[in-house]
Coordinates of C-alpha atoms and ligand atoms in Angstrom, one line a residue:
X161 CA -27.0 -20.4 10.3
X162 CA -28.7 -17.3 8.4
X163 CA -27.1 -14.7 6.8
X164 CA -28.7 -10.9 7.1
X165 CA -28.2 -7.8 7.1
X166 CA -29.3 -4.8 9.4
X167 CA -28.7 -1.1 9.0
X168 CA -28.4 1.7 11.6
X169 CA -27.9 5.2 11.7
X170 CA -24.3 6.3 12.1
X171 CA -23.4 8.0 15.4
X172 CA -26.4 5.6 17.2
X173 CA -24.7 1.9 18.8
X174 CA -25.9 -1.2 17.7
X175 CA -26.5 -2.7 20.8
X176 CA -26.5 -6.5 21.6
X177 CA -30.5 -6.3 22.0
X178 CA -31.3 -5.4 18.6
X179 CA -29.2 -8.0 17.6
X180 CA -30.5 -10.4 18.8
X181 CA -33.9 -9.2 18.0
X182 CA -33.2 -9.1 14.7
X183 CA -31.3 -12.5 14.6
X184 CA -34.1 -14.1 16.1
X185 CA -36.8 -12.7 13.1
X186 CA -33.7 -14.2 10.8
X187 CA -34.0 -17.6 12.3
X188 CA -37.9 -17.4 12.8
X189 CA -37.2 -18.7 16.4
X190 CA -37.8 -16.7 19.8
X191 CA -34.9 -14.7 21.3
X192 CA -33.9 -17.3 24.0
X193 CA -33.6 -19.9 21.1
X194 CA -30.6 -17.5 19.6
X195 CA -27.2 -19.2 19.8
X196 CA -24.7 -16.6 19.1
X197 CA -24.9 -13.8 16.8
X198 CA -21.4 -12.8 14.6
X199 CA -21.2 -9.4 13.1
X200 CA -18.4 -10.2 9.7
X201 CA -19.1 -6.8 7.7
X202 CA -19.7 -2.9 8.6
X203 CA -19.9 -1.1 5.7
X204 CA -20.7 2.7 5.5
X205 CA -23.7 3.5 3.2
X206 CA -24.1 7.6 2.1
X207 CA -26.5 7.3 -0.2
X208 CA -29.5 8.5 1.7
X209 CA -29.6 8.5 5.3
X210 CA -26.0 7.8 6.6
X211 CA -25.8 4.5 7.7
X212 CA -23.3 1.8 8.6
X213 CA -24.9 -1.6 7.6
X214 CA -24.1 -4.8 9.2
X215 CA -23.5 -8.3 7.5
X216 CA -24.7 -10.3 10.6
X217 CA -24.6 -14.3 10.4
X218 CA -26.8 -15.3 13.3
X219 CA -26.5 -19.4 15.0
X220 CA -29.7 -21.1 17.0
X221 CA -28.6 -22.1 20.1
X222 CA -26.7 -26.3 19.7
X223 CA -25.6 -24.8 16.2
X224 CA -21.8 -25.2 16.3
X225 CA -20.0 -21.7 15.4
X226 CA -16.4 -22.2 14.9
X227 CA -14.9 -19.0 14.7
X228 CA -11.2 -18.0 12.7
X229 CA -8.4 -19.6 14.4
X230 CA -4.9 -18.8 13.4
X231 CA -2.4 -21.4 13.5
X232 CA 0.3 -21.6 16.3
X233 CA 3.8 -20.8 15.6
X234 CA 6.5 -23.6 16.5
X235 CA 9.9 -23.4 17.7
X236 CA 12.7 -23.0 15.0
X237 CA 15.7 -22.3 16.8
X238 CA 17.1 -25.5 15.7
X239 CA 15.2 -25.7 12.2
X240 CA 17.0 -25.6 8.9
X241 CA 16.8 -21.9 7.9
X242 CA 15.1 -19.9 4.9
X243 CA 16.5 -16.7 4.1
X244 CA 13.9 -13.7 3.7
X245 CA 15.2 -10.7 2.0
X246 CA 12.8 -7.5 2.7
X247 CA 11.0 -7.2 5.6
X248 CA 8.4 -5.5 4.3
X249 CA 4.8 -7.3 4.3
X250 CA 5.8 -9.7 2.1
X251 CA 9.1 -10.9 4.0
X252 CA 6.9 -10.3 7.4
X253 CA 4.1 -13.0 6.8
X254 CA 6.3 -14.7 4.6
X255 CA 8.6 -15.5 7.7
X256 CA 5.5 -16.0 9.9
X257 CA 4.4 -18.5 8.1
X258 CA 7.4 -20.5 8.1
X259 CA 7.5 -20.4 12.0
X260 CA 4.1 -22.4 11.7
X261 CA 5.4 -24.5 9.2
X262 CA 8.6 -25.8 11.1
X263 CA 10.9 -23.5 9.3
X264 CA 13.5 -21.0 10.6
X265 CA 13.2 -17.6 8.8
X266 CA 16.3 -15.2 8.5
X267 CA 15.1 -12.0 7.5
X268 CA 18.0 -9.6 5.8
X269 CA 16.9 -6.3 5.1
X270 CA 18.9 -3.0 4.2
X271 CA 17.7 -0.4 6.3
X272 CA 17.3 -0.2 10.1
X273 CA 14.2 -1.4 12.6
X274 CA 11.3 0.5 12.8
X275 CA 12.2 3.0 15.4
X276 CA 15.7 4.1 14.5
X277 CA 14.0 4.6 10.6
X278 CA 12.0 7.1 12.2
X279 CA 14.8 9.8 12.5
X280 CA 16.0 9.3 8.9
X281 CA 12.7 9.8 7.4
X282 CA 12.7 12.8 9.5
X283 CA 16.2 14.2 8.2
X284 CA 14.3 13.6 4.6
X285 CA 12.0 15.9 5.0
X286 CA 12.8 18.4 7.2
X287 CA 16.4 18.4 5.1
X288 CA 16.0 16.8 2.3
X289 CA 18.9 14.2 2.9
X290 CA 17.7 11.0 1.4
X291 CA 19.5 8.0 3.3
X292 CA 19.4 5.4 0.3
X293 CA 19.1 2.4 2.9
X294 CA 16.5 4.2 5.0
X295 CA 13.8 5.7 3.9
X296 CA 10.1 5.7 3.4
X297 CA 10.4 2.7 1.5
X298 CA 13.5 1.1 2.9
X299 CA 13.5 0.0 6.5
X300 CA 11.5 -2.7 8.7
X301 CA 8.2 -2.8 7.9
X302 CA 9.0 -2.1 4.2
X303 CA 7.0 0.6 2.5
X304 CA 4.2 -0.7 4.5
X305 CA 5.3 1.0 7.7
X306 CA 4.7 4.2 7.3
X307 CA 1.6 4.7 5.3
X308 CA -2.2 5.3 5.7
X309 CA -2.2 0.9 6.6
X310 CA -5.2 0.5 3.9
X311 CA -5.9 -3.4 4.5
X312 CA -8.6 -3.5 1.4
X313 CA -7.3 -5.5 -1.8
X314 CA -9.6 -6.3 -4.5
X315 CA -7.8 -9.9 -5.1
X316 CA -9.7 -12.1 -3.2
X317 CA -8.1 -14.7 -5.1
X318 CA -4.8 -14.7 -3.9
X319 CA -5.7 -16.2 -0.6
X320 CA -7.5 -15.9 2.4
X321 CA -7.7 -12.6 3.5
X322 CA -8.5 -13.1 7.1
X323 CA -5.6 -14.4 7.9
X324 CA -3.5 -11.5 8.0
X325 CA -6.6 -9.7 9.1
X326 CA -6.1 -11.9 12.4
X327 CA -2.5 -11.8 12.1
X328 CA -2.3 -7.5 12.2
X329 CA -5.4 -7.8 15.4
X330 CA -2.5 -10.6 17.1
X331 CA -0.1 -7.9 17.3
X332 CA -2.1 -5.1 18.2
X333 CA -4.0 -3.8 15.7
X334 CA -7.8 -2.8 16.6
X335 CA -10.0 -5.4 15.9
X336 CA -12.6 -3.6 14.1
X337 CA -10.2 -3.8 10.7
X338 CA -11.8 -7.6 11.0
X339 CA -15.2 -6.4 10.1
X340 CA -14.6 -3.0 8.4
X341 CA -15.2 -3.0 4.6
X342 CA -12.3 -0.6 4.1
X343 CA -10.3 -1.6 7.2
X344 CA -6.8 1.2 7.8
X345 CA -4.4 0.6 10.4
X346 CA -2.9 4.0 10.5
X347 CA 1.0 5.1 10.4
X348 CA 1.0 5.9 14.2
X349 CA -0.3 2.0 15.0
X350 CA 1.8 0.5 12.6
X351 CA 5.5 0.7 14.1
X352 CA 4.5 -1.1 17.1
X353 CA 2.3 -3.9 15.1
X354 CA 5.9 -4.1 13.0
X355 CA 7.9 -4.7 16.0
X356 CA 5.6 -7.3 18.1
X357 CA 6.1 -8.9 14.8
X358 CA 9.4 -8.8 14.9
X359 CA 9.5 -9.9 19.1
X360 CA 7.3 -12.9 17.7
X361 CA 9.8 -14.2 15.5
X362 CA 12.9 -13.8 17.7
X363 CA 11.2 -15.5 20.3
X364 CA 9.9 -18.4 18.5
X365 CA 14.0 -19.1 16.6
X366 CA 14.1 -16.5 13.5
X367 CA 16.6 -13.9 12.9
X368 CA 16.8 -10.6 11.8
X369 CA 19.3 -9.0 10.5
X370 CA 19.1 -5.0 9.6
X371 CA 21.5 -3.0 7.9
X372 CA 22.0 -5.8 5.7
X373 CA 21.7 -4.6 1.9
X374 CA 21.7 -7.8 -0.5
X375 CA 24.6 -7.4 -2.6
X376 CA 24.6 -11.0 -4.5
X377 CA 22.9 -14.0 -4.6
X378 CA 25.2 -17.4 -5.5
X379 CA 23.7 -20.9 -6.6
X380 CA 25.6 -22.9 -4.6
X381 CA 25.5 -26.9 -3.5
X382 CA 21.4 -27.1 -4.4
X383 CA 21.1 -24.3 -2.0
X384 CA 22.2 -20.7 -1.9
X385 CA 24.7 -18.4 -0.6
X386 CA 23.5 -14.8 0.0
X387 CA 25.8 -11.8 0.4
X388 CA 24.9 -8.7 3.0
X389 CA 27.8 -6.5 3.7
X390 CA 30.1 -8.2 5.4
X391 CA 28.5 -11.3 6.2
X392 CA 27.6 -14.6 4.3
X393 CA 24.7 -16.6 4.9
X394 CA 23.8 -19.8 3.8
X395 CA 20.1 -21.7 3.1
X396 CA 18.7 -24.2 1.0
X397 CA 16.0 -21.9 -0.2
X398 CA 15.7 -17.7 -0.1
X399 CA 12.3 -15.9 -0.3
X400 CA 12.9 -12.7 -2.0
X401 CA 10.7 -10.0 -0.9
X402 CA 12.7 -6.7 -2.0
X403 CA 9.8 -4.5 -3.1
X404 CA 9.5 -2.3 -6.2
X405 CA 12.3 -0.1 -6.3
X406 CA 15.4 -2.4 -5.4
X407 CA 16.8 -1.7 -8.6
X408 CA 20.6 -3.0 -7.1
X409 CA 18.5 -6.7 -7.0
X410 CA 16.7 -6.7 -10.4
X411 CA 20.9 -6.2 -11.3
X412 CA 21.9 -9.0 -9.5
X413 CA 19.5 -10.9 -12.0
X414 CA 20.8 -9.4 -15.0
X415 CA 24.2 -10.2 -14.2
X416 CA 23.1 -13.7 -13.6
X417 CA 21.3 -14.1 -16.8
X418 CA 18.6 -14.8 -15.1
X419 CA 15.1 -14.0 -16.2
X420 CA 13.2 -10.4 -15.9
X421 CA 10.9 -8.1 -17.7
X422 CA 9.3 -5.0 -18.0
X423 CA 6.0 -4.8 -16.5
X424 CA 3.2 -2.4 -16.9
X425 CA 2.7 0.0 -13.8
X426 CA 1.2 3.5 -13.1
X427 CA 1.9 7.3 -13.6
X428 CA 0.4 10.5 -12.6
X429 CA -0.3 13.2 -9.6
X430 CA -0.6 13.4 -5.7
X431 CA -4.0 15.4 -5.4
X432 CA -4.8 17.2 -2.5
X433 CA -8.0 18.4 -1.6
X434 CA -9.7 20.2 1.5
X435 CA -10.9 17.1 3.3
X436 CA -14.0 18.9 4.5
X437 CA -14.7 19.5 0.3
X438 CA -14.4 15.5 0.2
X439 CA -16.8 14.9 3.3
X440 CA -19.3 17.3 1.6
X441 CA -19.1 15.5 -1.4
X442 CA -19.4 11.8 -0.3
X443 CA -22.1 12.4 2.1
X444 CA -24.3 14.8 0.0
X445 CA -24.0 18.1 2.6
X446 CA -24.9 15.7 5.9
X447 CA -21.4 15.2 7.2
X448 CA -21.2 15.4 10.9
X449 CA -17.4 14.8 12.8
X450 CA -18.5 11.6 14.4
X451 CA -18.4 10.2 10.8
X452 CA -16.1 8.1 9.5
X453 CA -13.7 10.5 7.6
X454 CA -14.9 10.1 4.1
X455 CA -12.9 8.1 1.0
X456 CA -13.2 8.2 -2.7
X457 CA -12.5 6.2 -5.2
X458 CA -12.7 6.1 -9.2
X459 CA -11.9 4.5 -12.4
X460 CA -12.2 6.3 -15.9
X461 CA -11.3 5.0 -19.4
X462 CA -9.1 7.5 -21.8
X463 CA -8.4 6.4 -24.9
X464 CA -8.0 2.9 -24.4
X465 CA -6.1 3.5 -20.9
X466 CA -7.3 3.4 -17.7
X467 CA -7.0 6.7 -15.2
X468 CA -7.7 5.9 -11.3
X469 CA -7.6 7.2 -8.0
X470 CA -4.9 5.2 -6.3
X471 CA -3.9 5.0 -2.4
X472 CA -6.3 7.3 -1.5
X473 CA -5.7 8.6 2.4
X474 CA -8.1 10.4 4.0
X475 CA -7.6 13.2 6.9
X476 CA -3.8 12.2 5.6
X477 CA -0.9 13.8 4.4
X478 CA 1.7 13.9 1.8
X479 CA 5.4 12.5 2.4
X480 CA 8.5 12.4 0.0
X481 CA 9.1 8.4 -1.1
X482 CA 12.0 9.1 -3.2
X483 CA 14.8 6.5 -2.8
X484 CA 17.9 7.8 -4.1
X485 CA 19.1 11.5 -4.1
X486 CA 18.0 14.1 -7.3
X487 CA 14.4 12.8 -7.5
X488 CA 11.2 13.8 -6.5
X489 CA 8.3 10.8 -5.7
X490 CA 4.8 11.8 -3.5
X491 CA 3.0 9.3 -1.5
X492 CA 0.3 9.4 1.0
X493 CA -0.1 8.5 4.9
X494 CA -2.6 9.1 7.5
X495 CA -2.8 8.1 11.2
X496 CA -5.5 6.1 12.9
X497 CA -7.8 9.3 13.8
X498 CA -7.5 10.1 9.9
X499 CA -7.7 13.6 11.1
X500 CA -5.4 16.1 8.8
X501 CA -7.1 18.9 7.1
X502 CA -6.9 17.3 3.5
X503 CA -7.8 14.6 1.5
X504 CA -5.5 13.3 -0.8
X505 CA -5.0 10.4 -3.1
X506 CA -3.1 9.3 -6.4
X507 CA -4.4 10.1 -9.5
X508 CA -2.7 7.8 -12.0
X509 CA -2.6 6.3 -15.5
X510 CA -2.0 3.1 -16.8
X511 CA 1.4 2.4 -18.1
X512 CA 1.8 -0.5 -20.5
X513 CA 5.2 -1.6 -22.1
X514 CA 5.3 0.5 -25.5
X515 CA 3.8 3.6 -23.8
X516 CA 7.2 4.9 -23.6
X517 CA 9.3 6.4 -26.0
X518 CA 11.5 4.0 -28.1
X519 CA 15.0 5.2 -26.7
X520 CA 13.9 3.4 -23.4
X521 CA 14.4 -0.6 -24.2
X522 CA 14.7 -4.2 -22.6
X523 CA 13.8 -5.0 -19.1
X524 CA 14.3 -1.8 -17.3
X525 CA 12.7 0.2 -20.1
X526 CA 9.9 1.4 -17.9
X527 CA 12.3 1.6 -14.5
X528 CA 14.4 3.6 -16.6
X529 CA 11.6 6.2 -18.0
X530 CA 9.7 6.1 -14.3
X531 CA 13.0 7.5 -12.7
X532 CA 14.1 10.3 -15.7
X533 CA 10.5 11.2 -14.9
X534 CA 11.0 11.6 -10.8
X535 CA 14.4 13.4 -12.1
X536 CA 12.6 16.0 -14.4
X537 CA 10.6 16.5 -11.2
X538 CA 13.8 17.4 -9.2
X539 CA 15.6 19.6 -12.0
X540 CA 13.1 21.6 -12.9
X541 CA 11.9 22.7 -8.9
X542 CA 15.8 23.0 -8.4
X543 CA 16.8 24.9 -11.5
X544 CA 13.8 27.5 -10.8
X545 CA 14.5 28.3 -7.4
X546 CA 13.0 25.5 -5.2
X547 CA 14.3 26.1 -1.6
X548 CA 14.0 22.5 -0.4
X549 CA 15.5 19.8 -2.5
X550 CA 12.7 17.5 -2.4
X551 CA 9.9 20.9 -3.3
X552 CA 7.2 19.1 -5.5
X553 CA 6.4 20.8 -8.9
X554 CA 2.3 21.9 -8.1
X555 CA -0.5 23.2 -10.2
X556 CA -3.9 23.8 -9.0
X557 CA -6.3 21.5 -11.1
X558 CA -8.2 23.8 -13.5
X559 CA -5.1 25.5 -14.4
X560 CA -3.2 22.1 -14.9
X561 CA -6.3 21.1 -17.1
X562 CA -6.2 24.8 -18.6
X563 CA -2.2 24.6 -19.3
X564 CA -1.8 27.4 -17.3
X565 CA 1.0 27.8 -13.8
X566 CA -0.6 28.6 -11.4
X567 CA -0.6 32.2 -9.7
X568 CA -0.3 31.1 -6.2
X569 CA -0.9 27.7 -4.2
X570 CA -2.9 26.6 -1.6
X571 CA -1.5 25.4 1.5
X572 CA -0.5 21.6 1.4
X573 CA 0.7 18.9 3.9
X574 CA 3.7 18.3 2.1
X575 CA 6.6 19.0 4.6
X576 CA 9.4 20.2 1.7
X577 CA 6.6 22.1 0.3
X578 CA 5.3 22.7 -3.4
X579 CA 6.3 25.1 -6.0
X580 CA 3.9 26.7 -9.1
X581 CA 5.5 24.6 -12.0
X582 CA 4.2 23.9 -15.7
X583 CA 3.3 19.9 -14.4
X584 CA 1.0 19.7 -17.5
X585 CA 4.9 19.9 -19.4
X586 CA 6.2 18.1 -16.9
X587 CA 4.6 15.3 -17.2
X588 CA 4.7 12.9 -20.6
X589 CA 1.9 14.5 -22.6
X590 CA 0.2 10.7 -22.7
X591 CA -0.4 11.0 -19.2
X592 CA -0.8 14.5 -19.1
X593 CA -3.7 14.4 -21.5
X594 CA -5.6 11.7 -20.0
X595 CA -5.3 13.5 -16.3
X596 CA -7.4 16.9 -18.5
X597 CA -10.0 14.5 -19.7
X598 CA -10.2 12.7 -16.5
X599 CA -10.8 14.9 -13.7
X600 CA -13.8 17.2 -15.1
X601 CA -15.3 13.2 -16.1
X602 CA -15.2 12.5 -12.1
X603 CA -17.0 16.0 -11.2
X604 CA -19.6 14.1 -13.0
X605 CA -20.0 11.7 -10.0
X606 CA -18.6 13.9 -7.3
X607 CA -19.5 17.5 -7.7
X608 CA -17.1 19.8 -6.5
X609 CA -14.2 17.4 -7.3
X610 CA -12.9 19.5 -10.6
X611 CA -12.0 22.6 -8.5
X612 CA -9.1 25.4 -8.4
X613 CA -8.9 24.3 -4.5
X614 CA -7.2 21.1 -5.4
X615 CA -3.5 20.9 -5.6
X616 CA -1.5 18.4 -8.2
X617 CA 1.8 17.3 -6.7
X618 CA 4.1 15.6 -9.0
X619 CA 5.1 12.6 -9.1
X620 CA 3.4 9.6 -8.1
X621 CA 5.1 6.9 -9.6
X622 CA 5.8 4.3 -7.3
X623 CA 2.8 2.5 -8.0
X624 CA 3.7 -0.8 -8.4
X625 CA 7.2 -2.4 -9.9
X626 CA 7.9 -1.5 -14.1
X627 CA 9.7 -5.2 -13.7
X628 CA 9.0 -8.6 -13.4
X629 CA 10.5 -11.6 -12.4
X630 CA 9.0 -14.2 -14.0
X631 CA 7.8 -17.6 -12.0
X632 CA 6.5 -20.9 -12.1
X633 CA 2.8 -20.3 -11.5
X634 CA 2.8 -23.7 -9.9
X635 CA 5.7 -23.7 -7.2
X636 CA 6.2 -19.6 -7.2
X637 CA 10.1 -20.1 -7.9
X638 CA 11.6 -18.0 -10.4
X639 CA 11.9 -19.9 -13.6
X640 CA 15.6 -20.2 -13.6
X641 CA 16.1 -20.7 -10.0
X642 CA 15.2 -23.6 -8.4
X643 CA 14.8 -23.0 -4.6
X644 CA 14.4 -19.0 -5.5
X645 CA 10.7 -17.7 -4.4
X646 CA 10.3 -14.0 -5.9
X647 CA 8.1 -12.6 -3.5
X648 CA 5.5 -9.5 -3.3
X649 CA 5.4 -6.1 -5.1
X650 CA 9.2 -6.2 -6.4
X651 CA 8.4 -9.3 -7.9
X652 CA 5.3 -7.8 -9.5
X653 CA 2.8 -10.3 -8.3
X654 CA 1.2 -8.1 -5.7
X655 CA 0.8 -4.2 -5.0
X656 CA -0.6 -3.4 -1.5
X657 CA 0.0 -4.2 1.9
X658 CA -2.6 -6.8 1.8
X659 CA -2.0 -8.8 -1.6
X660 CA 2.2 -8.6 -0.4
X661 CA 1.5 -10.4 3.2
X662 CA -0.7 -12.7 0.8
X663 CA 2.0 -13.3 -1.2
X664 CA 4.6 -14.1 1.3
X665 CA 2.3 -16.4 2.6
X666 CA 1.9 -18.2 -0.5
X667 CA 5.2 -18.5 -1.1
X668 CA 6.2 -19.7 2.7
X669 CA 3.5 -22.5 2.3
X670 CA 5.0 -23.7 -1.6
X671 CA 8.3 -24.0 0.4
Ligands
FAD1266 C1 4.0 6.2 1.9 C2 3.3 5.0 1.5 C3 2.0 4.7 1.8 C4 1.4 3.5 1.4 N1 0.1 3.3 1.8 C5 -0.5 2.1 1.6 C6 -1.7 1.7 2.1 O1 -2.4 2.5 2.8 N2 -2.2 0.5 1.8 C7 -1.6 -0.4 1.1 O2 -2.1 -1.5 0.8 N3 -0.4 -0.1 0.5 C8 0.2 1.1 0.8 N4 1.4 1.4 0.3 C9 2.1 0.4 -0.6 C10 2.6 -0.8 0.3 O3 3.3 -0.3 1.3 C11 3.4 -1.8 -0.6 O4 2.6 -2.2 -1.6 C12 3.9 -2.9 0.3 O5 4.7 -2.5 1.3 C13 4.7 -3.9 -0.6 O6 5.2 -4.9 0.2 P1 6.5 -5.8 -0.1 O7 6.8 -6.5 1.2 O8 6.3 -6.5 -1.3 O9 7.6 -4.7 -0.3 P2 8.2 -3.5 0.6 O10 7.2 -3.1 1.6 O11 8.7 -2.5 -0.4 O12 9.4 -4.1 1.4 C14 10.6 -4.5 0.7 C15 11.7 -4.5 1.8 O13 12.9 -5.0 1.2 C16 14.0 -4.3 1.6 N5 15.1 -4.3 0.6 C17 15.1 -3.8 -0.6 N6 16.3 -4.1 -1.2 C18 17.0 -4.9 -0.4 C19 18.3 -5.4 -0.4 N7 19.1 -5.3 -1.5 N8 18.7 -6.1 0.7 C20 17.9 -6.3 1.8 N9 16.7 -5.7 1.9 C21 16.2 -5.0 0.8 C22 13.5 -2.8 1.8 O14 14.3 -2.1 2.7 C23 12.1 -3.1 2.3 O15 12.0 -3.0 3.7 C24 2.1 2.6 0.6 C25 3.4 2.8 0.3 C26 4.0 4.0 0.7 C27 5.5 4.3 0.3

């Protein structure tokens, strides 16, 4: 087998011809020698011409090729069961790998299935009513469902990546996220991946149970007893996959005694830009609409933290992620056509334990100053006239960097809308501060970036979990549970769709 690579000009097919052609000058055989020929990689490539390029691995013919196979699921009706809380990504593959593994997942999560979600996020922001057990984070599918379905993660190590590549393209997604450097599923293709999921597991033995909200979790016998509403349910071993905001669990383990920490995580803006500014920008004045709709991405050091473009969704748009009532969060989502009239992304910086004032202490320090932060947020839009309860405090980006409010706004995608507020103030002046340094440092690479036509929405805070539960690196329990597998981005092992289905698996296979 050789490995090579070919470009071609985006907007022109690679056809099976060329190749072969060109797998054939690889091997240095003639074209009827060519066994098959595997395209792993597309990448797109603006620094000249624009050009996809192609990772090719190319096979003579009598060369074995085995390709990915993903392994079969069993049936667990009558299998000892494993409780899953969170059916988010990591409670998902978590529970699909237990059905290859013999086990019988029973997935408990607080909000409702993926379709009757729809309607509360809908009453969020056309009202404003948050529903606390339904919600853009809450709900099955987990904060994963409705999102811009980014599939890239940069930890390689945590596992192999393919499989849930495979997994996603099993239940419908396209199959070109298997060879795309920057793969997206898209929030209109996600509901029905999340429910072939779910008609996977019921049909092989697991359960699901929604409206379910995790209320306590008892050590009983060597195995567990776990409280949801009404009901009790019983297993030798629970996988918790909760995600980053389920502050009513992180309780259950203070109440316990049982160990948990503050952990670093991530502070800043929503910015929204004109997408066609962004396609100008990354492909140098060439953009043409069969392009891919174009990304960005950065990292910047100021003083001694680090400032970075986070969740970035392109042709996307802006949706409220606040979980309780009184707060005001930003996040992104795009669908599969990535074809809204802006470009936005997070623009964060780095939190550490100790960043925040001394008032805040112990493990929920930095849960406790992430959500007076989404509250100042709230008040101040409501206390100056915001019309809609979840209105984001918004500043264009020279006069955020300038200290000025803004005059006016520019339109934005944000459904509850955004109104002219001092965010510079608003914002803790250590993350404030590093935002003005940081975003005339990117015009550096992407001219045109530091402009008046961007809009700063506040806040983007949901970044990853500000608390840890601590486990044993070996087996993945928590290190005062035995038989307890803290699981995902509420755990704060993983952040991303990707590095959270990783983690479930990893924690599926320890058990
Ligand atoms: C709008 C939006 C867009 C995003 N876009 C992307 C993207 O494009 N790419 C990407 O990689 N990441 C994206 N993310 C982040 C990504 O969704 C998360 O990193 C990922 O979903 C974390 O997976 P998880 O399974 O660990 O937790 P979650 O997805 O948060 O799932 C946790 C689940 O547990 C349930 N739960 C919580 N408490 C309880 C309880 N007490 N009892 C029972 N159930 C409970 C919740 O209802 C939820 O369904 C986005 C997030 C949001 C909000």
């Amino acid at each position: 087998m050789k490995e090579f690579e070919i470009a071609k000009k985006i907007g022109k097919d690679l056809t099976d011809a060329e190749l072969k052609e060109a797998a054939a000058k690889a091997l240095g055989v003639r074209p009827e020698k060519v066994g098959n020929v595997v395209v792993t990689r597309r990448s797109v490539d603006a620094r000249q011409d624009i050009l996809y390029r192609y990772r090719v691995q190319a096979y003579r013919q009598g060369e074995t090729y085995e390709p990915y196979e993903l392994p079969a699921y069993q049936d667990v009706h009558a299998a000892d069961p494993v409780i899953v809380i969170g059916a988010g990504p990591a409670g998902l593959f978590a529970a699909l790998k237990l059905l290859t593994k013999g086990c019988k997942p029973v997935i408990l999560e607080r909000g409702k299935d993926v379709h009757r979600r729809k309607a509360d996020m809908a009453k969020l922001s056309v009202e404003g009513v948050i529903n606390p057990d339904s919600n853009y984070c809450y709900g099955e599918g987990g904060a994963g469902a409705f999102s811009d379905g980014k599939l890239f993660t940069r930890s390689s190590k945590r596992g192999d990546i393919r499989e849930v590549l495979h997994q996603f393209v099993r239940f419908g997604a396209d199959p070109s996220i298997l060879i795309d450097a920057h793969p997206h599923l898209g929030t209109d293709k996600l509901p029905g991946i999340v429910e072939n999921i779910r008609l996977c597991i019921e049909e092989h033995g697991g359960e699901y149970h929604f409206d379910s909200r995790v209320t306590d979790i008892v050590p009983v016998d060597g195995g567990f007893e776990v409280h949801a509403g009404d009901a009790v349910y019983k297993a030798a071993k629970v996988i918790l996959a909760s995600g980053h905001s389920a502050r009513d669990i992180y309780e259950i383990f203070e109440r316990r005694g049982w160990a948990l920490e503050a952990k670093g995580f991530a502070l800043g803006v929503r910015v929204e830009h004109p997408q066609w500014l962004i396609n100008q920008i990354r492909y140098h004045g060439k953009y043409q609409p069969f392009m891919p709709t174009a990304e960005y991405s950065f990292v910047q050091q100021v003083e001694g933290r680090g400032v970075f473009s986070f969740c970035m969704c392109p042709g996307g748009i802006l949706v409220p992620s606040s979980t309780e009532d009184g707060t005001v969060v930003l996040n992104g989502m795009s669908n599969s056509a990535r074809n809204s009239k802006w470009a936005n992304a997070g623009v964060v910086v780095q939190i550490e334990p100790g960043d925040q004032p001394a008032e805040y202490q112990g493990p929920f320090a930095l849960m406790d100053y992430q959500h007076d932060i989404e509250r100042r947020m709230y008040e101040w839009v409501s206390a100056h006239g915001g019309k809609h309860p979840l209105a984001a405090p918004a500043q264009r980006m020279k006069d955020f960097c300038r200290g000025i409010v803004s005059k006016d706004l520019p339109k934005t995608s944000y459904h509850p809308g955004a109104w002219s507020s001092p965010l510079h103030e608003l914002l803790p002046e250590h993350v404030s501060m590093r935002l003005r340094r940081a975003f005339p440092q990117v015009d550096r690479q992407m001219h045109g970036y530091y402009t008046n036509d961007a809009l700063l929405l506040g806040v983007e805070s949901r970044t990853s979990s500000p608390v840890r539960l601590p486990r044993d690196p070996e087996t993945l329990e928590h290190v005062d549970v035995p038989g307890l597998y803290p699981c995902g981005e509420g755990a704060g092992y993983a952040g991303g769709i990707v590095s959270s289905a990783l983690d479930g698996i990893n924690c599926a296979e320890r058990i």
